[in-house]
Structures are given as structure tokens and as C-alpha cells.
Amino acid sequence: MQKKWFRLLFRRRVFVIFLLLLQVALMVTTIYSSSQTYQWIYNCLSLLSVFVVLHVISRAKRAPYKLLWSVVLLAFPLFGGLMYLMVRYQGLTMAFKKQIKRAETALAPCLIQSSSVKEAFLQEHPEHGKQCRYLTESCGFPVYHNISATYLSPGEEKFKAMLTALEQAERFIFLEYFIIEEGRMWNSILDILKRKAKEGVDVRLIYDDLGCFLLLPHNYEKILANMGIRCVVFNKFRPALSTLQNHRDHRKIAVIDGKWAFCGGVNLADEYINEKVRFGHWKDASVELTGPAVDSYTYMFLTLWQALTGEKTDMTDYLAPKSSCDGADGYVIPYCDSPVDDEYVSEKVYLNVISDAKQYLYIQTPYLIIDDSMVSALTLAAKSGVDVRILVPGIPDKRYVYITTQSYYRELLEGGVKIYEYTPGFLHSKVMVADDAVATVGTVNLDYRSLYLHFECGAWLCSTQAICDIRADFEKTLTVSREVTPKDCKSGFFRSILQSIFRLLAPLM
């Protein structure tokens, strides 16, 4: 059966590539087909590119984005304008954005901010009031107390904890993942899901179609439906010249009975638990939450579920039981991000963590492709006496991304930032921790896709035991990592040219 699915996936891949190449050929043929009309078409498209350049310079918010499109439009005046319009106006449809907004409006009243909890936080931690007010007031994500937060690293720890929670499910299981691949991890989870569905548990799954494009059989949601698992595929991939594929559901969320929630970098595939070796040892991280904060992840899942299905849900049926956590392990603000608006939540959460750091700032990220504002924030912190350290992979999963990441080394090192490469393999954790006081764990990479294009999520922690565990994990990981020196930044002429090109194209990566 697996061999049959692999053959089908291979044929699907070849078919998609063929259709895309055919569309490119048809576009070129159409423009150059008539010598009499060629000059007229050329002049019109060139004029369009000029107007688009002026629009990009005056309207675009991010400098790297302006630079990239200005170069593309000036270098390719014939196709540049059309390319920009395709990228700019073939994103998420207005109808889907409205569906998201309607779902948020319908479900948001269930996320009730306790005024006493917020006041207590601001009194106990005035130095972090900026972050709290931003997330609670501008973004609508409550701050919670009486929670338990457990840091889980590597992915094997998340897998064990998740299996334990799934086995205890009695009411509902909500899963939302970017990547699912058949193997030990997913098959173990699927066995539980099938059994729980037969027992009457409400089991639902959202997975991203592009993330699973070459990993799951076609129409896998129908296979799951026959098992009693309700499934929705996010943004189905279609073989068309469109940038709809740019917006992916990169979240990794598991919610069980309103009692447990998991969030972090770990997808449901065997490389994430080192059952399958692809790029050396895979280092990843997640956080497990219990208590009222679970409600925020239920909200995230149900908002997207309602937007995708049109199915209205009474979220009060899925709220966390009051007795789900008796502890008082600090504070947490779960947050999410999406490209349906211009509020780049994840970027601002990161910038607040960086600017608030006083003693140290430790970062784990698989990709380091950042704009000038993030570079300035990191180097300013380092120059202000903060011990800023960044851990990146020693073995990359994408060579061109790794080369782009290395292009930032010199600038950051000169600014006082210390950089380390995880020598045993690929580091996939998305973690920041500062001053033994705050941390954030989630799905958000330090790259343009995560910060501006994808659906993402995370958990901002303050004064929880997990923060000390995150710092200890970072320091332990440093012992098997290699510090990057200025000497390592020296590269040959052709590699320097390649880094410059990739740096320019960074907003598209």
C-alpha cells in the first residue's frame, strides 16, 4: 500500500511541474506570438512596471521588500509588473479573510481577560507591562495565571507527553499541524485517534496541504473521515501560477479536553523524534500547558476550523475545566499570528523580548533571515551590555537558506552578538529566553515567511519554572555547539556573490 501511495505522489509531483512549465510557456508564447503587437505590449508592460515601482516605494513597509521589488521591476520591465501584481493580489482571498474575521468575532467573547489577573501581573512585573499590554489590549490575547507550563525538548519528550494526554481524552481532541507523515510517530497517534473516535470523542484535524504535499496520499482527509476523524485541509495546493501557496498554516497545536495544550516546533513526522535521520540529530522544542491558558489554543483552532468549514461552534462547550490545574506557576500569554491583517504579532513579541532584556538573551532558531529592524534590535541589545547568543543549525535542511543565514554572521558578530552552530545536526527549535524572567516558545522562525506570511502561534511565558528549564537546555546545547568567529565569515568571491543574491531574495524565502 505504501509503495502504491509513493508512486501516486511521484506522479502527482511530475504532473504539477509539467502544468507549471506549460503555463510559463503559454505566457511567453502569447506575448511574443505577434511581431505587430509586440511593441505595443512591451510599452504597456514597461509603463505598468514603472507605476508599480512607484507604488512599492511609497506604500511598502519593509525596506528589504522595497529593495527586492525595485530590483526585479527595473531588471525585468516586461514581466516585473505582472509578477508583482500576481504576488500582491493573489494572496488569501477577501472571502476567506472575511470568514476569519467573522470567526474571530464570534469566538473572541469566550476569551475573557480576568481583570484581577492582569492587574496582578502589572503590579508584580511592571518591567514587562509593555509586552502584556500589547498582547492583551492590541491583540486580544488574555494573560493567564494558575497554569502549569512544561518545556519539552527534544521532540521525543513532546511525543511521550502527547501520547499520555491523548490516552486520557474523553471529550475532544483538536490537532492542527503543518507536516504529517506516516511513520512511527503519526501511526502511534493515529491508532489512539481511531480508538477515541469510536468511543465518541470529537476528533478533528487540520493539516496544511503544501506541508504534506509529498507525504500523504491524495484526498487523505477522506481516508481519515472513514476512521471517524473529522479533517480539513488548509489551502489545498493547485498547480497554477499563483502565490496563494505563500500563505501556509505553519502552526503546531494539540488541544485535548481543554486540559492540555501543546505548541512548538515539533510536527508529526519521524525526523522530529529522531526515528528517521535526515540532517543529523534533530533538536526541537515544545511547551505543554495545563490550566485556563488552554482556552486560547482552543480558540485558535476553532477560529480556523470555522473559517474553513463555515461550521459555527459554541466554544463554551470546549472551555478548560476550572479544576484542570491547581498550580500557580507564573503567567502565560498564548498568541497567534496570521497574514489576514497587517499586525505582525510574532515579530513584535520578539522585538519586545529583545528590547526588555537586561542581562542575557538566548535564541534558538533554524533560520536567521531577518530585516534591518531585527538586526538593529539584536546588535543594540548586545552593545548595551546584554549577553546575546543565537543558536542555529550546524547541518542545514535547505542549503540556500543556510547560505543566506551565514550572510548575517559578520554584521551580527561585529555588533557584539555571539553565534553558535549546533554541530550534531539540525536545530529546529523556535525559542527565546531572557534574564530568567521571560521566554517564548512556538512555531515562529526568524525569517520572512514565519514573520509575515504564515499562520503561526506561540506562548509567552513569565516567571514560570519552564523558563529555567529553557535556559538550562540552551546552556547544555552550547556544549555540543561550535562558536562562530569572524574568521569563519571569510568567504570566496563566488560565495560572497551568492550570499548577496540570496540576501536580496530573502523576502521570498
Short mmCIF file of C-alpha atoms in Angstrom, two decimals:
data_model
loop_
_atom_site.label_atom_id
_atom_site.label_comp_id
_atom_site.label_asym_id
_atom_site.label_seq_id
_atom_site.Cartn_x
_atom_site.Cartn_y
_atom_site.Cartn_z
CA MET A 1 0.00 0.00 0.00
CA GLN A 2 2.82 2.42 0.90
CA LYS A 3 4.60 1.72 -2.42
CA LYS A 4 1.36 2.46 -4.26
CA TRP A 5 1.00 5.80 -2.43
CA PHE A 6 4.63 6.74 -3.17
CA ARG A 7 4.05 6.05 -6.86
CA LEU A 8 0.94 8.22 -6.83
CA LEU A 9 2.77 11.02 -5.04
CA PHE A 10 5.61 10.87 -7.58
CA ARG A 11 3.15 11.06 -10.48
CA ARG A 12 1.37 13.97 -8.80
CA ARG A 13 4.66 15.83 -8.42
CA VAL A 14 5.63 15.31 -12.07
CA PHE A 15 2.14 16.34 -13.19
CA VAL A 16 2.26 19.56 -11.16
CA ILE A 17 5.71 20.51 -12.50
CA PHE A 18 4.50 19.83 -16.05
CA LEU A 19 1.46 22.09 -15.62
CA LEU A 20 3.51 24.93 -14.16
CA LEU A 21 6.04 24.79 -17.01
CA LEU A 22 3.20 24.66 -19.52
CA GLN A 23 1.70 27.84 -18.06
CA VAL A 24 5.04 29.66 -18.30
CA ALA A 25 5.42 28.57 -21.92
CA LEU A 26 1.90 29.77 -22.78
CA MET A 27 2.55 33.19 -21.21
CA VAL A 28 5.78 33.70 -23.15
CA THR A 29 4.24 32.46 -26.39
CA THR A 30 1.25 34.77 -26.02
CA ILE A 31 3.41 37.87 -25.57
CA TYR A 32 5.84 37.10 -28.41
CA SER A 33 3.38 35.48 -30.80
CA SER A 34 2.71 38.55 -32.90
CA SER A 35 5.53 40.82 -34.00
CA GLN A 36 2.98 43.55 -34.90
CA THR A 37 1.61 43.79 -31.39
CA TYR A 38 4.86 43.06 -29.55
CA GLN A 39 5.97 46.71 -29.29
CA TRP A 40 2.57 47.79 -28.02
CA ILE A 41 2.56 45.04 -25.38
CA TYR A 42 6.17 45.88 -24.42
CA ASN A 43 5.40 49.56 -23.91
CA CYS A 44 2.29 48.87 -21.83
CA LEU A 45 4.01 46.36 -19.58
CA SER A 46 7.05 48.62 -19.14
CA LEU A 47 4.78 51.51 -18.15
CA LEU A 48 3.00 49.20 -15.71
CA SER A 49 6.34 48.30 -14.12
CA VAL A 50 7.19 52.00 -13.67
CA PHE A 51 3.91 52.63 -11.83
CA VAL A 52 4.42 49.52 -9.72
CA VAL A 53 7.93 50.67 -8.68
CA LEU A 54 6.49 53.99 -7.52
CA HIS A 55 3.73 52.16 -5.65
CA VAL A 56 6.18 49.81 -3.91
CA ILE A 57 8.48 52.64 -2.82
CA SER A 58 5.64 54.74 -1.43
CA ARG A 59 3.49 52.00 0.16
CA ALA A 60 5.62 49.01 1.20
CA LYS A 61 6.54 49.00 4.89
CA ARG A 62 9.69 46.87 4.91
CA ALA A 63 12.93 48.10 3.34
CA PRO A 64 14.13 44.66 2.07
CA TYR A 65 10.76 44.19 0.37
CA LYS A 66 11.09 47.57 -1.38
CA LEU A 67 14.65 46.83 -2.47
CA LEU A 68 13.81 43.38 -3.83
CA TRP A 69 10.87 44.52 -5.94
CA SER A 70 12.62 47.65 -7.17
CA VAL A 71 15.47 45.50 -8.49
CA VAL A 72 13.10 42.94 -10.04
CA LEU A 73 10.95 45.58 -11.69
CA LEU A 74 13.87 47.53 -13.09
CA ALA A 75 15.76 44.44 -14.24
CA PHE A 76 12.70 42.83 -15.86
CA PRO A 77 10.43 45.65 -17.01
CA LEU A 78 8.43 43.34 -19.28
CA PHE A 79 7.34 40.82 -16.65
CA GLY A 80 8.22 42.58 -13.39
CA GLY A 81 4.96 44.50 -13.04
CA LEU A 82 2.85 41.44 -13.77
CA MET A 83 4.89 39.39 -11.33
CA TYR A 84 4.36 41.93 -8.55
CA LEU A 85 0.62 42.13 -9.15
CA MET A 86 0.40 38.35 -9.06
CA VAL A 87 2.29 38.20 -5.76
CA ARG A 88 0.48 41.17 -4.23
CA TYR A 89 -3.10 40.37 -5.22
CA GLN A 90 -3.20 36.58 -5.36
CA GLY A 91 -2.83 36.05 -1.65
CA LEU A 92 -5.62 34.92 0.61
CA THR A 93 -8.96 35.80 -0.93
CA MET A 94 -11.11 38.56 0.52
CA ALA A 95 -13.82 35.98 1.14
CA PHE A 96 -11.51 33.87 3.30
CA LYS A 97 -10.28 36.93 5.19
CA LYS A 98 -13.88 37.82 5.95
CA GLN A 99 -14.53 34.27 7.13
CA ILE A 100 -11.56 34.54 9.51
CA LYS A 101 -12.81 37.88 10.82
CA ARG A 102 -16.33 36.52 11.34
CA ALA A 103 -14.99 33.50 13.20
CA GLU A 104 -12.77 35.70 15.40
CA THR A 105 -15.69 38.00 16.17
CA ALA A 106 -17.94 35.07 17.05
CA LEU A 107 -15.45 33.25 19.28
CA ALA A 108 -13.46 36.11 20.82
CA PRO A 109 -16.03 36.77 23.60
CA CYS A 110 -15.11 33.34 25.03
CA LEU A 111 -11.57 34.61 25.68
CA ILE A 112 -12.30 36.58 28.83
CA GLN A 113 -9.48 38.55 30.38
CA SER A 114 -9.61 38.41 34.15
CA SER A 115 -9.05 41.99 35.29
CA SER A 116 -7.62 40.79 38.60
CA VAL A 117 -5.06 38.57 36.86
CA LYS A 118 -3.96 41.37 34.57
CA GLU A 119 -3.71 43.88 37.42
CA ALA A 120 -1.72 41.39 39.49
CA PHE A 121 0.67 40.81 36.60
CA LEU A 122 1.25 44.53 36.02
CA GLN A 123 1.91 45.06 39.72
CA GLU A 124 4.29 42.10 40.02
CA HIS A 125 6.09 42.61 36.70
CA PRO A 126 5.90 46.28 35.66
CA GLU A 127 9.10 45.81 33.63
CA HIS A 128 7.13 43.52 31.28
CA GLY A 129 3.99 45.65 31.16
CA LYS A 130 4.76 46.72 27.59
CA GLN A 131 4.56 43.13 26.32
CA CYS A 132 1.48 42.36 28.39
CA ARG A 133 -0.43 45.44 27.27
CA TYR A 134 0.47 44.84 23.62
CA LEU A 135 -0.77 41.25 23.60
CA THR A 136 -3.85 41.78 25.75
CA GLU A 137 -5.05 45.18 24.57
CA SER A 138 -3.87 45.44 20.94
CA CYS A 139 -4.14 41.75 20.03
CA GLY A 140 -6.85 40.46 22.38
CA PHE A 141 -4.88 37.54 23.89
CA PRO A 142 -5.51 37.17 27.66
CA VAL A 143 -2.79 36.75 30.24
CA TYR A 144 -3.37 33.70 32.45
CA HIS A 145 -2.36 32.71 35.96
CA ASN A 146 -2.80 29.34 37.75
CA ILE A 147 -1.19 27.46 34.89
CA SER A 148 1.41 24.77 34.54
CA ALA A 149 4.00 25.12 31.78
CA THR A 150 6.37 22.28 30.91
CA TYR A 151 9.24 22.73 28.48
CA LEU A 152 9.69 19.67 26.26
CA SER A 153 12.93 19.17 24.35
CA PRO A 154 13.88 17.35 22.18
CA GLY A 155 10.87 16.18 20.16
CA GLU A 156 10.88 12.76 21.80
CA GLU A 157 9.77 14.41 25.05
CA LYS A 158 6.82 16.10 23.36
CA PHE A 159 5.87 12.79 21.71
CA LYS A 160 5.75 10.93 25.03
CA ALA A 161 3.79 13.66 26.80
CA MET A 162 1.35 13.98 23.92
CA LEU A 163 0.64 10.24 23.82
CA THR A 164 -0.06 10.30 27.56
CA ALA A 165 -2.53 13.18 27.18
CA LEU A 166 -4.24 11.65 24.15
CA GLU A 167 -4.84 8.41 26.02
CA GLN A 168 -6.76 10.37 28.66
CA ALA A 169 -9.06 12.15 26.18
CA GLU A 170 -12.75 11.84 26.99
CA ARG A 171 -14.42 14.76 25.19
CA PHE A 172 -12.43 16.17 22.29
CA ILE A 173 -9.07 16.17 20.51
CA PHE A 174 -8.10 19.09 18.24
CA LEU A 175 -4.91 18.80 16.16
CA GLU A 176 -3.52 21.42 13.77
CA TYR A 177 -0.17 20.67 12.09
CA PHE A 178 1.93 21.84 9.17
CA ILE A 179 3.51 18.45 8.44
CA ILE A 180 2.15 14.94 8.94
CA GLU A 181 3.96 11.90 7.58
CA GLU A 182 3.24 8.23 8.05
CA GLY A 183 5.69 6.52 10.35
CA ARG A 184 6.10 5.58 13.98
CA MET A 185 5.08 8.98 15.36
CA TRP A 186 1.95 9.60 13.29
CA ASN A 187 0.87 5.96 13.23
CA SER A 188 1.07 5.78 17.04
CA ILE A 189 -1.04 8.92 17.33
CA LEU A 190 -3.47 7.75 14.64
CA ASP A 191 -4.10 4.47 16.47
CA ILE A 192 -5.23 6.47 19.51
CA LEU A 193 -7.32 8.85 17.41
CA LYS A 194 -9.17 5.99 15.73
CA ARG A 195 -9.88 4.33 19.05
CA LYS A 196 -11.02 7.56 20.68
CA ALA A 197 -13.28 8.37 17.71
CA LYS A 198 -15.00 5.01 18.15
CA GLU A 199 -15.51 5.85 21.83
CA GLY A 200 -17.38 9.01 20.84
CA VAL A 201 -14.59 11.55 21.35
CA ASP A 202 -14.83 14.55 18.99
CA VAL A 203 -11.61 14.17 16.98
CA ARG A 204 -10.70 16.91 14.49
CA LEU A 205 -7.59 17.56 12.42
CA ILE A 206 -6.35 20.46 10.27
CA TYR A 207 -3.25 19.91 8.17
CA ASP A 208 -1.52 22.07 5.60
CA ASP A 209 -1.68 20.68 2.09
CA LEU A 210 1.66 22.02 0.88
CA GLY A 211 3.41 20.86 4.03
CA CYS A 212 2.05 17.35 3.45
CA PHE A 213 2.05 17.50 -0.35
CA LEU A 214 4.60 14.71 -0.90
CA LEU A 215 3.99 12.93 2.39
CA LEU A 216 0.33 11.87 2.43
CA PRO A 217 -1.94 10.16 -0.10
CA HIS A 218 -4.22 12.32 -2.22
CA ASN A 219 -7.57 13.02 -0.51
CA TYR A 220 -6.19 11.78 2.80
CA GLU A 221 -8.96 13.66 4.59
CA LYS A 222 -11.46 11.16 3.15
CA ILE A 223 -9.41 8.26 4.47
CA LEU A 224 -9.48 9.85 7.92
CA ALA A 225 -13.21 10.51 7.66
CA ASN A 226 -13.78 6.78 7.22
CA MET A 227 -11.99 6.32 10.54
CA GLY A 228 -14.34 8.75 12.28
CA ILE A 229 -11.81 11.61 12.28
CA ARG A 230 -13.12 14.94 11.03
CA CYS A 231 -10.44 16.54 8.85
CA VAL A 232 -9.98 19.79 6.93
CA VAL A 233 -7.10 20.50 4.55
CA PHE A 234 -5.76 24.05 4.72
CA ASN A 235 -5.21 25.91 1.43
CA LYS A 236 -5.17 22.98 -0.98
CA PHE A 237 -2.25 23.11 -3.37
CA ARG A 238 -3.19 23.66 -7.01
CA PRO A 239 -0.82 23.52 -10.00
CA ALA A 240 -1.33 27.14 -11.03
CA LEU A 241 0.97 30.17 -11.27
CA SER A 242 -0.32 31.77 -8.11
CA THR A 243 1.08 32.97 -4.80
CA LEU A 244 -1.80 31.52 -2.82
CA GLN A 245 0.73 28.87 -1.79
CA ASN A 246 2.71 31.57 0.05
CA HIS A 247 0.24 31.58 2.94
CA ARG A 248 0.59 28.33 4.86
CA ASP A 249 -0.72 27.05 8.17
CA HIS A 250 2.61 26.63 9.95
CA ARG A 251 1.05 26.13 13.40
CA LYS A 252 1.55 23.01 15.51
CA ILE A 253 -1.28 22.80 18.03
CA ALA A 254 -2.75 19.93 20.02
CA VAL A 255 -5.63 20.51 22.45
CA ILE A 256 -7.10 17.66 24.50
CA ASP A 257 -10.31 18.06 26.53
CA GLY A 258 -9.45 21.66 27.36
CA LYS A 259 -6.97 20.26 29.88
CA TRP A 260 -3.77 20.00 27.85
CA ALA A 261 -2.34 22.10 25.04
CA PHE A 262 0.89 21.57 23.12
CA CYS A 263 2.64 24.16 20.95
CA GLY A 264 6.12 24.35 19.44
CA GLY A 265 8.26 23.31 16.52
CA VAL A 266 7.53 19.57 16.51
CA ASN A 267 5.48 18.29 13.58
CA LEU A 268 4.02 14.79 13.37
CA ALA A 269 6.78 13.06 11.41
CA ASP A 270 9.59 10.71 12.38
CA GLU A 271 12.55 13.05 11.86
CA TYR A 272 11.17 15.25 14.66
CA ILE A 273 11.68 12.39 17.16
CA ASN A 274 14.89 11.09 15.52
CA GLU A 275 13.27 7.88 14.33
CA LYS A 276 14.41 8.90 10.87
CA VAL A 277 17.77 10.63 10.39
CA ARG A 278 17.82 13.29 7.68
CA PHE A 279 20.18 16.04 8.84
CA GLY A 280 21.96 14.52 11.79
CA HIS A 281 20.35 14.75 15.22
CA TRP A 282 17.11 16.77 15.12
CA LYS A 283 16.87 19.21 18.05
CA ASP A 284 13.41 20.65 18.63
CA ALA A 285 11.30 22.16 21.39
CA SER A 286 7.68 22.48 22.52
CA VAL A 287 5.74 23.61 25.54
CA GLU A 288 2.88 21.79 27.28
CA LEU A 289 0.32 23.94 29.08
CA THR A 290 -2.42 22.98 31.50
CA GLY A 291 -4.93 25.27 33.13
CA PRO A 292 -7.10 28.10 31.75
CA ALA A 293 -4.47 29.11 29.15
CA VAL A 294 -5.52 26.05 27.12
CA ASP A 295 -8.62 28.03 26.11
CA SER A 296 -6.54 30.31 23.87
CA TYR A 297 -5.34 27.36 21.78
CA THR A 298 -8.89 26.02 21.58
CA TYR A 299 -9.87 29.45 20.27
CA MET A 300 -7.07 29.43 17.67
CA PHE A 301 -8.10 26.01 16.40
CA LEU A 302 -11.85 26.64 16.32
CA THR A 303 -11.40 30.04 14.64
CA LEU A 304 -9.60 28.46 11.71
CA TRP A 305 -11.93 25.45 11.69
CA GLN A 306 -14.99 27.70 11.43
CA ALA A 307 -13.37 29.83 8.72
CA LEU A 308 -12.50 26.74 6.64
CA THR A 309 -15.78 24.84 7.11
CA GLY A 310 -18.35 27.54 7.79
CA GLU A 311 -19.43 25.43 10.75
CA LYS A 312 -20.48 27.60 13.69
CA THR A 313 -19.27 26.37 17.05
CA ASP A 314 -20.27 27.17 20.61
CA MET A 315 -16.84 27.43 22.19
CA THR A 316 -18.30 27.30 25.69
CA ASP A 317 -18.62 23.54 25.17
CA TYR A 318 -14.82 23.28 24.90
CA LEU A 319 -13.54 25.57 27.63
CA ALA A 320 -11.00 24.36 30.17
CA PRO A 321 -12.41 22.78 33.34
CA LYS A 322 -11.84 25.02 36.37
CA SER A 323 -10.10 22.19 38.17
CA SER A 324 -7.70 21.41 35.27
CA CYS A 325 -4.75 22.99 37.11
CA ASP A 326 -4.30 23.77 40.76
CA GLY A 327 -0.82 25.28 40.46
CA ALA A 328 0.25 28.90 40.18
CA ASP A 329 3.34 28.60 38.01
CA GLY A 330 3.76 32.19 36.86
CA TYR A 331 1.96 33.74 33.90
CA VAL A 332 1.49 32.86 30.24
CA ILE A 333 0.02 34.59 27.20
CA PRO A 334 -0.64 32.24 24.27
CA TYR A 335 -0.67 34.19 21.00
CA CYS A 336 -1.16 33.56 17.30
CA ASP A 337 -0.38 35.40 14.10
CA SER A 338 -1.86 35.40 10.62
CA PRO A 339 -1.41 37.23 7.30
CA VAL A 340 -5.06 38.39 7.14
CA ASP A 341 -4.10 41.75 8.63
CA ASP A 342 -1.04 43.98 8.89
CA GLU A 343 -0.44 43.26 12.58
CA TYR A 344 2.80 41.28 12.70
CA VAL A 345 2.26 39.88 16.19
CA SER A 346 5.16 37.43 16.28
CA GLU A 347 7.71 40.00 15.15
CA LYS A 348 6.58 42.47 17.82
CA VAL A 349 6.61 39.82 20.54
CA TYR A 350 10.22 39.01 19.59
CA LEU A 351 11.21 42.68 19.44
CA ASN A 352 9.71 43.29 22.88
CA VAL A 353 11.63 40.35 24.35
CA ILE A 354 14.85 41.68 22.81
CA SER A 355 14.34 45.28 23.96
CA ASP A 356 13.34 44.26 27.51
CA ALA A 357 16.40 42.04 28.05
CA LYS A 358 18.81 43.39 30.66
CA GLN A 359 21.32 40.60 31.40
CA TYR A 360 21.11 37.89 28.75
CA LEU A 361 19.12 36.92 25.67
CA TYR A 362 19.36 33.38 24.28
CA ILE A 363 17.77 32.48 20.95
CA GLN A 364 17.29 29.18 19.13
CA THR A 365 16.15 29.37 15.52
CA PRO A 366 16.57 27.10 12.48
CA TYR A 367 16.67 30.06 10.08
CA LEU A 368 18.16 33.51 10.56
CA ILE A 369 16.84 35.67 7.72
CA ILE A 370 15.90 38.99 9.26
CA ASP A 371 15.39 42.60 8.27
CA ASP A 372 17.25 45.70 9.41
CA SER A 373 14.94 46.34 12.37
CA MET A 374 15.65 42.92 13.87
CA VAL A 375 19.39 43.21 13.20
CA SER A 376 19.41 46.65 14.85
CA ALA A 377 17.47 45.38 17.88
CA LEU A 378 19.85 42.45 18.42
CA THR A 379 23.04 44.50 17.99
CA LEU A 380 21.69 47.33 20.15
CA ALA A 381 20.98 44.86 22.94
CA ALA A 382 24.50 43.42 22.65
CA LYS A 383 26.12 46.86 22.58
CA SER A 384 24.09 47.79 25.65
CA GLY A 385 25.72 45.03 27.66
CA VAL A 386 23.23 42.20 27.15
CA ASP A 387 24.76 38.76 26.56
CA VAL A 388 23.08 37.95 23.23
CA ARG A 389 23.61 34.43 21.90
CA ILE A 390 21.97 32.78 18.90
CA LEU A 391 21.94 29.04 18.19
CA VAL A 392 21.44 27.90 14.59
CA PRO A 393 21.81 24.50 12.87
CA GLY A 394 25.21 23.03 12.12
CA ILE A 395 23.70 20.79 9.44
CA PRO A 396 21.13 22.64 7.30
CA ASP A 397 17.93 21.24 5.83
CA LYS A 398 18.00 23.76 2.96
CA ARG A 399 21.39 24.73 1.62
CA TYR A 400 20.35 28.07 0.11
CA VAL A 401 18.70 29.12 3.39
CA TYR A 402 21.85 28.17 5.29
CA ILE A 403 23.98 30.31 2.96
CA THR A 404 21.58 33.21 3.50
CA THR A 405 21.73 32.72 7.27
CA GLN A 406 25.52 32.87 7.16
CA SER A 407 25.35 36.18 5.30
CA TYR A 408 24.16 37.79 8.56
CA TYR A 409 27.02 36.45 10.67
CA ARG A 410 29.56 39.20 10.12
CA GLU A 411 27.14 42.05 10.80
CA LEU A 412 25.82 40.45 13.99
CA LEU A 413 29.27 39.46 15.27
CA GLU A 414 30.57 42.98 14.71
CA GLY A 415 27.59 44.20 16.75
CA GLY A 416 28.56 42.01 19.69
CA VAL A 417 26.14 39.12 19.13
CA LYS A 418 27.54 35.62 19.69
CA ILE A 419 26.51 32.91 17.23
CA TYR A 420 26.77 29.14 17.64
CA GLU A 421 26.11 26.25 15.27
CA TYR A 422 24.62 23.03 16.64
CA THR A 423 27.19 20.54 15.39
CA PRO A 424 25.27 17.23 15.91
CA GLY A 425 22.68 18.16 13.31
CA PHE A 426 19.64 20.31 12.60
CA LEU A 427 18.22 22.65 15.23
CA HIS A 428 14.51 23.30 14.63
CA SER A 429 13.60 24.97 17.96
CA LYS A 430 11.97 28.41 17.89
CA VAL A 431 12.77 29.72 21.37
CA MET A 432 13.78 32.98 23.08
CA VAL A 433 14.63 33.29 26.78
CA ALA A 434 15.83 36.36 28.69
CA ASP A 435 17.04 37.13 32.22
CA ASP A 436 15.46 34.02 33.80
CA ALA A 437 12.28 36.10 33.62
CA VAL A 438 10.56 35.65 30.25
CA ALA A 439 10.60 33.25 27.32
CA THR A 440 8.63 32.46 24.21
CA VAL A 441 8.26 29.01 22.63
CA GLY A 442 6.34 28.45 19.43
CA THR A 443 6.33 27.86 15.70
CA VAL A 444 7.79 31.18 14.54
CA ASN A 445 11.13 31.12 12.73
CA LEU A 446 13.29 34.21 12.40
CA ASP A 447 12.57 34.52 8.70
CA TYR A 448 10.22 36.43 6.43
CA ARG A 449 7.77 33.58 5.87
CA SER A 450 7.09 32.98 9.54
CA LEU A 451 7.06 36.65 10.50
CA TYR A 452 4.89 37.96 7.65
CA LEU A 453 3.25 35.24 5.53
CA HIS A 454 2.29 32.21 7.61
CA PHE A 455 -0.30 31.34 10.23
CA GLU A 456 1.79 30.92 13.39
CA CYS A 457 1.44 30.60 17.16
CA GLY A 458 3.44 30.66 20.37
CA ALA A 459 3.38 31.02 24.14
CA TRP A 460 4.95 33.95 26.01
CA LEU A 461 5.97 32.86 29.50
CA CYS A 462 6.79 34.97 32.55
CA SER A 463 8.12 33.71 35.91
CA THR A 464 7.40 30.04 35.24
CA GLN A 465 9.66 27.12 36.14
CA ALA A 466 9.86 26.30 32.43
CA ILE A 467 11.99 29.41 31.86
CA CYS A 468 14.83 28.00 33.96
CA ASP A 469 14.48 24.72 32.06
CA ILE A 470 14.76 26.58 28.76
CA ARG A 471 17.94 28.33 29.89
CA ALA A 472 19.44 25.04 31.16
CA ASP A 473 18.61 23.37 27.84
CA PHE A 474 20.26 26.21 25.93
CA GLU A 475 23.43 26.03 28.00
CA LYS A 476 23.56 22.25 27.63
CA THR A 477 23.16 22.58 23.87
CA LEU A 478 26.04 25.07 23.77
CA THR A 479 28.39 22.30 24.96
CA VAL A 480 27.85 20.45 21.67
CA SER A 481 27.86 23.56 19.51
CA ARG A 482 30.63 25.48 17.78
CA GLU A 483 31.02 29.22 18.26
CA VAL A 484 31.25 31.17 15.03
CA THR A 485 34.24 33.53 14.79
CA PRO A 486 34.94 36.48 12.45
CA LYS A 487 37.42 34.23 10.66
CA ASP A 488 34.56 31.88 9.75
CA CYS A 489 32.82 34.75 7.95
CA LYS A 490 35.51 34.98 5.30
CA SER A 491 34.26 33.50 2.06
CA GLY A 492 35.41 33.33 -1.52
CA PHE A 493 34.35 35.71 -4.26
CA PHE A 494 31.64 33.48 -5.73
CA ARG A 495 30.18 32.56 -2.33
CA SER A 496 30.03 36.27 -1.43
CA ILE A 497 28.14 36.97 -4.65
CA LEU A 498 25.79 34.08 -3.91
CA GLN A 499 25.16 35.37 -0.38
CA SER A 500 24.39 38.85 -1.73
CA ILE A 501 21.89 37.43 -4.22
CA PHE A 502 20.21 35.24 -1.61
CA ARG A 503 20.13 38.15 0.85
CA LEU A 504 18.33 40.23 -1.76
CA LEU A 505 15.83 37.41 -2.36
CA ALA A 506 15.32 36.84 1.38
CA PRO A 507 11.73 38.22 1.44
CA LEU A 508 10.73 35.43 -0.96
CA MET A 509 12.35 32.61 1.06
#
